[in-house]
Short mmCIF file of C-alpha atoms in Angstrom, two decimals:
data_model
loop_
_atom_site.label_atom_id
_atom_site.label_comp_id
_atom_site.label_asym_id
_atom_site.label_seq_id
_atom_site.Cartn_x
_atom_site.Cartn_y
_atom_site.Cartn_z
CA MET H 30 23.97 -0.10 31.28
CA ARG H 31 21.56 -1.41 34.04
CA CYS H 32 18.21 -2.87 34.02
CA LEU H 33 15.56 -0.29 35.43
CA LYS H 34 14.03 -2.83 37.32
CA CYS H 35 16.59 -5.09 38.87
CA ARG H 36 19.97 -3.46 38.26
CA ASN H 37 21.34 -6.50 36.40
CA THR H 38 23.10 -5.84 33.04
CA ALA H 39 20.77 -4.57 30.48
CA ALA H 40 19.98 -6.37 27.17
CA VAL H 41 17.83 -3.97 25.49
CA GLU H 42 17.55 -0.14 25.86
CA VAL H 43 14.30 1.70 25.12
CA ARG H 44 15.70 5.18 24.59
CA ARG H 45 12.31 6.97 23.95
CA HIS H 46 11.37 5.95 27.51
CA HIS H 47 14.70 6.67 29.06
CA ALA H 48 14.91 3.05 30.12
CA ALA H 49 16.71 -0.23 29.74
CA TYR H 50 15.89 -3.74 30.82
CA CYS H 51 17.56 -7.14 31.27
CA GLY H 52 16.07 -10.05 29.08
CA PRO H 53 13.35 -11.18 31.57
CA HIS H 54 12.37 -7.56 32.47
CA PHE H 55 12.25 -6.50 28.77
CA LEU H 56 9.96 -9.38 27.91
CA GLU H 57 7.58 -8.38 30.84
CA TRP H 58 7.73 -4.67 29.60
CA PHE H 59 6.95 -5.80 26.20
CA GLU H 60 3.86 -7.92 26.89
CA HIS H 61 2.66 -5.09 29.19
CA GLN H 62 2.83 -2.74 26.47
CA VAL H 63 1.02 -4.89 24.09
CA GLN H 64 -1.72 -5.57 26.83
CA ARG H 65 -2.10 -1.75 27.35
CA ALA H 66 -2.70 -1.11 23.57
CA ILE H 67 -5.42 -3.91 23.55
CA ASP H 68 -7.01 -2.32 26.76
CA ARG H 69 -6.84 1.18 25.87
CA GLU H 70 -8.04 0.81 22.39
CA ARG H 71 -10.69 -1.81 23.32
CA MET H 72 -9.25 -4.16 20.59
CA PHE H 73 -10.63 -7.57 21.89
CA THR H 74 -11.42 -9.48 24.91
CA GLN H 75 -10.43 -13.05 26.21
CA SER H 76 -13.58 -14.30 24.71
CA ASP H 77 -13.12 -13.18 21.08
CA ARG H 78 -11.72 -15.22 18.46
CA ILE H 79 -8.71 -13.36 16.84
CA LEU H 80 -7.23 -14.08 13.44
CA VAL H 81 -3.57 -13.23 13.46
CA ALA H 82 -2.20 -12.30 9.88
CA VAL H 83 1.34 -14.25 9.99
CA SER H 84 3.77 -13.71 7.32
CA GLY H 85 6.67 -15.66 8.99
CA GLY H 86 8.58 -12.47 9.56
CA LYS H 87 9.37 -11.34 13.04
CA ASP H 88 6.57 -8.85 13.72
CA SER H 89 3.78 -11.16 13.14
CA LEU H 90 5.22 -14.41 14.79
CA VAL H 91 5.91 -12.12 17.87
CA LEU H 92 2.50 -10.78 17.93
CA TRP H 93 1.00 -14.19 17.65
CA ASP H 94 3.44 -15.31 20.56
CA VAL H 95 2.42 -12.70 22.68
CA LEU H 96 -1.20 -13.14 22.16
CA LEU H 97 -0.98 -16.76 23.01
CA ARG H 98 1.07 -16.07 26.08
CA LEU H 99 -1.56 -13.41 27.32
CA GLY H 100 -4.17 -16.05 27.02
CA TYR H 101 -6.11 -14.89 23.91
CA ARG H 102 -7.75 -17.35 21.47
CA ALA H 103 -5.40 -16.51 18.56
CA THR H 104 -5.51 -18.50 15.38
CA GLY H 105 -2.77 -17.66 12.60
CA LEU H 106 -3.43 -17.00 8.90
CA HIS H 107 -0.58 -17.42 6.47
CA LEU H 108 -1.21 -16.48 2.78
CA ASN H 109 1.22 -18.07 0.41
CA LEU H 110 2.00 -15.54 -2.12
CA GLY H 111 3.65 -17.74 -4.57
CA ILE H 112 6.81 -15.60 -4.41
CA GLY H 113 9.27 -18.77 -5.10
CA GLU H 114 11.75 -19.83 -2.26
CA TYR H 115 10.88 -16.85 -0.24
CA SER H 116 7.24 -17.96 0.21
CA ARG H 117 8.22 -21.68 0.81
CA LEU H 118 10.44 -20.65 3.61
CA SER H 119 7.88 -18.04 5.04
CA GLN H 120 5.21 -20.87 5.21
CA GLU H 121 7.68 -23.21 6.73
CA LYS H 122 8.40 -20.82 9.49
CA CYS H 123 4.75 -20.36 10.22
CA GLU H 124 4.20 -24.08 10.35
CA ALA H 125 6.94 -24.60 12.54
CA PHE H 126 5.87 -21.98 14.98
CA ALA H 127 2.31 -23.26 14.99
CA ARG H 128 3.46 -26.99 15.58
CA GLU H 129 5.63 -25.98 18.60
CA ARG H 130 3.00 -24.24 20.25
CA ALA H 131 0.21 -26.45 19.17
CA ALA H 132 -1.58 -23.38 17.72
CA GLU H 133 -4.08 -23.56 14.81
CA LEU H 134 -2.77 -22.31 11.67
CA LEU H 135 -4.92 -21.54 8.32
CA VAL H 136 -3.02 -21.31 5.06
CA VAL H 137 -4.35 -19.97 1.77
CA ASP H 138 -2.15 -20.66 -1.17
CA LEU H 139 -2.72 -18.18 -3.85
CA PRO H 140 -1.24 -19.89 -6.95
CA ALA H 141 -3.34 -23.14 -6.07
CA THR H 142 -6.53 -20.95 -5.46
CA TYR H 143 -6.42 -18.26 -7.91
CA GLY H 144 -3.91 -19.72 -10.62
CA ALA H 145 -1.31 -17.26 -9.91
CA GLY H 146 0.94 -15.68 -7.20
CA VAL H 147 1.16 -12.01 -6.63
CA GLU H 148 4.05 -11.30 -8.93
CA GLU H 149 2.10 -13.03 -11.96
CA MET H 150 -1.05 -11.19 -10.95
CA ALA H 151 0.71 -7.91 -10.89
CA ARG H 152 2.19 -8.58 -14.30
CA LEU H 153 -0.92 -9.69 -15.86
CA THR H 154 -2.99 -6.74 -14.54
CA GLY H 155 -0.31 -3.99 -15.05
CA ARG H 156 0.24 -3.49 -11.10
CA VAL H 157 3.37 -3.42 -9.13
CA ALA H 158 3.83 -6.49 -7.10
CA CYS H 159 3.44 -4.81 -3.84
CA SER H 160 0.09 -3.41 -5.05
CA ALA H 161 -1.24 -6.93 -5.99
CA CYS H 162 0.09 -8.29 -2.66
CA GLY H 163 -1.40 -5.58 -0.54
CA LEU H 164 -4.94 -6.03 -2.27
CA SER H 165 -4.66 -9.76 -1.84
CA LYS H 166 -3.96 -9.53 1.72
CA ARG H 167 -6.58 -7.13 2.67
CA TYR H 168 -9.24 -9.18 0.71
CA LEU H 169 -8.31 -12.42 2.00
CA PHE H 170 -7.77 -11.51 5.69
CA ASN H 171 -11.30 -10.21 5.75
CA GLN H 172 -12.74 -13.21 3.64
CA VAL H 173 -11.26 -15.97 5.78
CA ALA H 174 -12.24 -14.10 9.02
CA LEU H 175 -15.76 -13.69 7.94
CA GLU H 176 -16.07 -17.33 6.73
CA HIS H 177 -14.61 -18.74 9.69
CA GLY H 178 -16.59 -16.68 12.17
CA PHE H 179 -13.59 -14.65 13.69
CA ASP H 180 -14.40 -11.54 15.77
CA VAL H 181 -11.40 -9.61 14.66
CA VAL H 182 -8.24 -9.50 12.34
CA ALA H 183 -4.91 -8.57 14.02
CA THR H 184 -2.05 -7.43 12.00
CA ALA H 185 1.53 -6.97 13.30
CA HIS H 186 2.07 -3.32 12.12
CA ASN H 187 4.39 -1.81 14.50
CA LEU H 188 5.28 1.90 15.41
CA ASP H 189 7.78 2.12 12.67
CA ASP H 190 5.53 0.82 10.11
CA GLU H 191 2.73 3.08 11.34
CA ALA H 192 5.10 6.26 11.51
CA ALA H 193 6.53 5.44 7.77
CA VAL H 194 3.08 5.17 6.35
CA LEU H 195 1.94 8.23 8.08
CA LEU H 196 4.91 10.25 6.60
CA GLY H 197 4.49 8.98 3.17
CA ASN H 198 0.50 9.85 3.46
CA LEU H 199 1.49 13.49 4.53
CA ILE H 200 4.03 13.76 1.93
CA SER H 201 1.50 12.95 -0.78
CA GLY H 202 -1.44 14.65 0.81
CA ASN H 203 -3.59 11.48 0.90
CA VAL H 204 -6.32 12.67 3.10
CA GLU H 205 -8.42 9.55 2.44
CA ALA H 206 -5.54 7.24 3.78
CA LEU H 207 -4.80 9.60 6.91
CA VAL H 208 -8.61 9.31 7.98
CA ARG H 209 -8.28 5.54 7.66
CA GLN H 210 -5.01 5.28 9.55
CA ALA H 211 -5.69 4.02 13.03
CA PRO H 212 -4.91 1.14 15.62
CA VAL H 213 -8.56 -0.01 15.21
CA LEU H 214 -10.53 -0.01 12.08
CA GLU H 215 -14.12 -0.64 13.01
CA ARG H 216 -16.77 -2.61 11.09
CA THR H 217 -18.51 -0.21 8.66
CA HIS H 218 -20.21 -3.01 6.62
CA PRO H 219 -21.83 -6.40 7.95
CA ALA H 220 -19.28 -8.07 5.70
CA LEU H 221 -16.20 -6.01 6.92
CA VAL H 222 -14.37 -7.63 10.14
CA ARG H 223 -12.95 -5.31 12.57
CA LYS H 224 -9.13 -4.83 12.20
CA VAL H 225 -6.52 -4.23 14.88
CA LYS H 226 -2.87 -3.53 15.32
CA PRO H 227 -1.84 -4.54 18.76
CA LEU H 228 1.85 -3.55 18.15
CA TYR H 229 1.06 -0.09 17.31
CA ARG H 230 3.04 1.25 20.49
CA ILE H 231 6.01 -0.92 19.91
CA ALA H 232 9.19 -0.05 17.84
CA GLU H 233 10.42 -2.52 15.16
CA ARG H 234 13.88 -2.71 16.95
CA GLU H 235 11.89 -3.92 20.17
CA THR H 236 9.87 -6.65 18.10
CA ALA H 237 13.28 -7.94 16.89
CA ALA H 238 14.83 -8.00 20.43
CA TYR H 239 11.67 -9.96 21.74
CA ALA H 240 12.01 -12.38 18.83
CA VAL H 241 15.65 -12.79 19.80
CA LEU H 242 15.00 -13.10 23.56
CA ARG H 243 12.20 -15.55 23.09
CA GLY H 244 14.25 -17.77 20.38
CA ILE H 245 11.44 -17.23 17.81
CA ASP H 246 12.66 -18.65 14.55
CA TYR H 247 11.39 -16.14 11.60
CA ILE H 248 12.46 -15.48 8.22
CA LEU H 249 15.14 -13.02 8.14
CA ASP H 250 15.20 -12.44 4.29
CA GLU H 251 13.12 -9.72 2.98
CA CYS H 252 10.67 -10.12 0.28
CA PRO H 253 12.62 -9.77 -3.14
CA ASN H 254 9.76 -7.28 -4.36
CA SER H 255 10.45 -4.79 -1.33
CA VAL H 256 14.12 -3.95 -2.43
CA GLY H 257 14.05 -0.18 -2.86
CA ALA H 258 10.51 0.11 -1.66
CA ARG H 259 9.50 3.63 -0.62
CA THR H 260 8.63 2.49 3.02
CA LEU H 261 12.04 1.35 3.53
CA LEU H 262 13.33 4.98 2.52
CA LEU H 263 10.95 6.41 4.82
CA LYS H 264 11.79 4.11 7.74
CA GLU H 265 15.41 4.98 7.12
CA ALA H 266 14.75 8.81 7.17
CA LEU H 267 12.73 8.36 10.46
CA ASN H 268 15.62 6.30 12.05
CA LEU H 269 17.95 9.05 11.33
CA LEU H 270 15.85 11.34 13.37
CA GLU H 271 15.18 8.76 16.00
CA ARG H 272 19.01 8.41 16.51
CA GLU H 273 19.48 12.23 17.08
CA ALA H 274 15.87 12.69 18.90
CA PRO H 275 14.57 9.29 20.62
CA GLY H 276 10.87 9.49 20.61
CA THR H 277 10.39 11.19 17.19
CA LYS H 278 8.48 8.21 15.73
CA GLN H 279 6.24 7.94 18.72
CA SER H 280 5.43 11.59 18.72
CA LEU H 281 4.83 11.82 15.02
CA TYR H 282 2.29 9.01 15.17
CA TRP H 283 0.66 9.47 18.54
CA ASN H 284 0.30 13.30 18.10
CA PHE H 285 -1.26 12.58 14.77
CA LEU H 286 -3.66 10.05 16.42
CA GLU H 287 -4.61 12.27 19.23
CA LYS H 288 -4.68 15.70 17.74
CA LEU H 289 -4.89 15.62 13.93
CA ARG H 290 -6.80 12.63 12.81
CA PRO H 291 -9.97 13.89 15.02
CA LEU H 292 -9.94 17.02 13.05
CA LEU H 293 -9.46 15.28 9.68
CA GLN H 294 -12.40 12.84 10.35
CA ALA H 295 -14.62 15.74 11.38
CA HIS H 296 -14.38 17.20 8.08
CA ARG H 297 -14.31 13.97 5.86
CA PRO H 298 -17.46 11.76 5.99
CA PRO H 299 -16.53 8.27 5.51
CA ALA H 300 -16.86 6.85 1.93
CA GLU H 301 -19.92 4.94 1.07
CA VAL H 302 -19.18 1.26 1.48
CA ARG H 303 -21.32 -1.37 -0.58
CA SER H 304 -21.19 -4.96 -1.40
CA CYS H 305 -19.24 -6.04 -4.38
CA LEU H 306 -21.65 -7.57 -6.91
CA HIS H 307 -19.59 -10.44 -7.64
CA CYS H 308 -18.37 -11.69 -4.10
CA GLY H 309 -20.33 -9.55 -1.62
CA GLN H 310 -17.31 -8.39 0.26
CA PRO H 311 -17.28 -4.66 1.07
CA THR H 312 -16.16 -2.14 -1.52
CA THR H 313 -16.60 1.57 -2.63
CA THR H 314 -16.98 0.44 -6.44
CA GLU H 315 -19.60 -1.99 -7.98
CA VAL H 316 -17.07 -4.75 -8.33
CA CYS H 317 -14.37 -4.70 -5.69
CA ALA H 318 -10.61 -4.41 -6.79
CA PHE H 319 -9.91 -8.09 -5.78
CA CYS H 320 -12.56 -9.48 -8.01
CA ARG H 321 -11.52 -7.20 -10.80
CA MET H 322 -7.86 -8.23 -10.52
CA THR H 323 -8.46 -11.92 -10.45
CA GLU H 324 -11.05 -11.96 -13.00
CA ARG H 325 -8.58 -10.12 -15.37
CA VAL H 326 -5.99 -12.64 -14.42
CA ALA H 327 -8.20 -15.61 -15.19
CA ALA H 328 -9.00 -13.99 -18.59
CA GLN H 329 -5.38 -13.35 -19.55
CA MET H 330 -4.71 -17.04 -18.52
CA HIS H 331 -7.76 -18.23 -20.49
CA VAL H 332 -9.14 -19.92 -17.34
CA ARG H 333 -12.81 -19.78 -16.42
CA THR H 334 -13.46 -19.89 -12.82
CA LEU H 335 -16.80 -21.80 -11.87
CA ARG H 336 -17.08 -20.15 -8.55
CA ALA H 337 -20.53 -19.25 -7.34
CA PRO H 338 -21.02 -15.82 -6.08
CA ARG H 339 -20.34 -15.59 -2.24
CA PRO H 340 -23.35 -14.82 -0.26
CA VAL H 341 -23.17 -11.56 1.76
CA ALA H 342 -22.90 -12.11 5.64
CA PRO H 343 -25.92 -11.35 7.60
CA MET T 20 36.70 -9.86 16.79
CA ARG T 21 34.72 -11.28 14.01
CA ILE T 22 31.37 -9.63 13.05
CA ARG T 23 28.73 -11.05 10.75
CA ILE T 24 26.55 -8.50 9.27
CA ARG T 25 23.48 -10.38 8.35
CA HIS T 26 21.76 -7.99 5.90
CA GLN T 27 24.98 -7.15 4.04
CA ARG T 28 25.81 -11.05 3.69
CA ARG T 29 29.61 -10.23 4.80
CA GLU T 30 31.97 -10.69 7.68
CA VAL T 31 34.37 -8.40 9.00
CA GLU T 32 37.18 -8.37 11.39
CA LEU T 33 38.05 -5.61 13.83
CA HIS T 34 40.97 -5.57 16.21
CA GLY T 35 41.15 -4.37 19.69
CA PRO T 36 38.66 -4.07 22.57
CA ARG T 37 35.99 -1.50 22.23
CA ARG T 38 32.24 -0.74 22.99
CA VAL T 39 29.32 -1.62 20.84
CA ARG T 40 28.53 1.92 19.86
CA GLU T 41 32.15 2.32 18.43
CA VAL T 42 31.69 -0.97 16.39
CA LEU T 43 28.55 0.21 14.88
CA ASP T 44 30.19 3.99 14.24
CA GLN T 45 32.97 2.16 12.35
CA LEU T 46 30.68 0.00 10.26
CA GLY T 47 28.61 2.98 9.57
CA LEU T 48 25.19 1.48 10.80
CA ASN T 49 22.51 3.48 12.64
CA PRO T 50 22.04 1.68 16.03
CA GLU T 51 18.24 2.24 15.55
CA THR T 52 18.29 -0.16 12.68
CA VAL T 53 20.32 -3.09 14.10
CA LEU T 54 20.46 -5.56 17.12
CA VAL T 55 24.13 -6.71 18.16
CA ILE T 56 24.19 -10.35 19.29
CA ARG T 57 26.88 -12.19 21.10
CA LYS T 58 25.86 -15.75 21.10
CA THR T 59 22.39 -15.69 22.45
CA GLU T 60 23.03 -12.28 24.41
CA LEU T 61 21.63 -8.96 23.16
CA LEU T 62 24.26 -6.13 23.70
CA THR T 63 23.63 -2.42 24.48
CA LEU T 64 25.43 0.30 22.87
CA ASP T 65 27.73 0.73 26.16
CA ALA T 66 28.63 -2.98 26.38
CA PRO T 67 32.44 -3.61 25.92
CA VAL T 68 33.30 -6.39 23.37
CA ALA T 69 36.65 -8.27 23.57
CA GLU T 70 39.18 -9.28 20.65
CA GLU T 71 37.89 -12.95 20.93
CA ASP T 72 34.24 -12.17 20.87
CA GLU T 73 32.10 -13.17 17.56
CA LEU T 74 29.19 -10.76 17.07
CA GLU T 75 26.19 -10.92 14.77
CA ILE T 76 24.73 -7.71 13.77
CA ARG T 77 20.90 -8.33 12.84
CA PRO T 78 18.76 -5.88 10.74
CA VAL T 79 15.56 -4.95 12.35
CA VAL T 80 13.93 -2.96 9.60
CA SER T 81 11.58 -4.95 7.25
CA GLY T 82 8.62 -4.24 4.84
CA GLY T 83 7.92 -2.68 1.75
CA GLY T 84 4.92 -2.19 -0.36
CA ARG T 85 1.52 -1.01 1.04
CA ALA T 86 0.88 0.79 -2.30
CA VAL T 87 -2.80 0.35 -1.88
CA PRO T 88 -4.82 2.18 1.00
CA GLU T 89 -6.82 0.13 3.40
CA VAL T 90 -10.40 -0.73 2.47
#
């Protein structure tokens, strides 16, 4: 197979585009795709301060790498989730990445800050670990961005992630979640920072190839709690379709964004967002789910937090 | 050729030259879910591999969770 651009031996095939590229031309294509997503969806500009959520896995480190190369002001934010050796290694990968590029990295240590990691929080509040994890991430990404004056939070959800979540939401008929699924989540409350997904046009296999070609050292092990997770099953199903019909994932997600989501939005007024009575962060209930969870954890552990309520951002 | 399959934490030996596509078929792996690496080089499905090659098969699928919808 030959590179579409230079006819040298290809390194990566992009079947859904009927193309293949050598290493250097693949990297060029990849960065162009990310830039296109940023411009097309008006995600941010060169003057914006971007907080990139980094786990230590391939997708988030690739996103951070590309944004820095494209000249954006991107700071990393890593959450140490307190999942034993997995969390220790994940943080190490993020720190090494930041050090090599002299990039700024912020770290929030959950056990040190809240007295428990996500597994323990889940156990003490009767949730599954992934639920406590997802809730903590969404809350803390927003909180840190708000407190440190970032314009936007960028997460590394790729085409495979989005297609799998979409399929899951369609199967369960979760209309609320379908309406909210988009490459850009606008600020609908003064204390809610914009969220963007610059890798939404890029397949997971392509981010892995980019990481290998750029020599990015990422954590290969999966979170021990993700074993048997539903998202992985949905991805497997989509990859079976993709093997037989390249472009399936892209068509599913892009057609949803262009044709179906606008129809859903028109018939579904957005839920009323207000400020959490305890922390001021956006929520649809009186006290936000994160405060409810951490307060329950503290009560179960017989710990009293002396934290003052956080002021609401102007 | 010696093949290290990272996500299954195992190594296998296959004998005789073949193409990457045939290697993956034989191992029952979907090409959409892995990268095939020879030293530092990424291989496409039609790339020939020889008896003396050492290959790494690296998974590309990650993620779990997301049980709670976005705020």
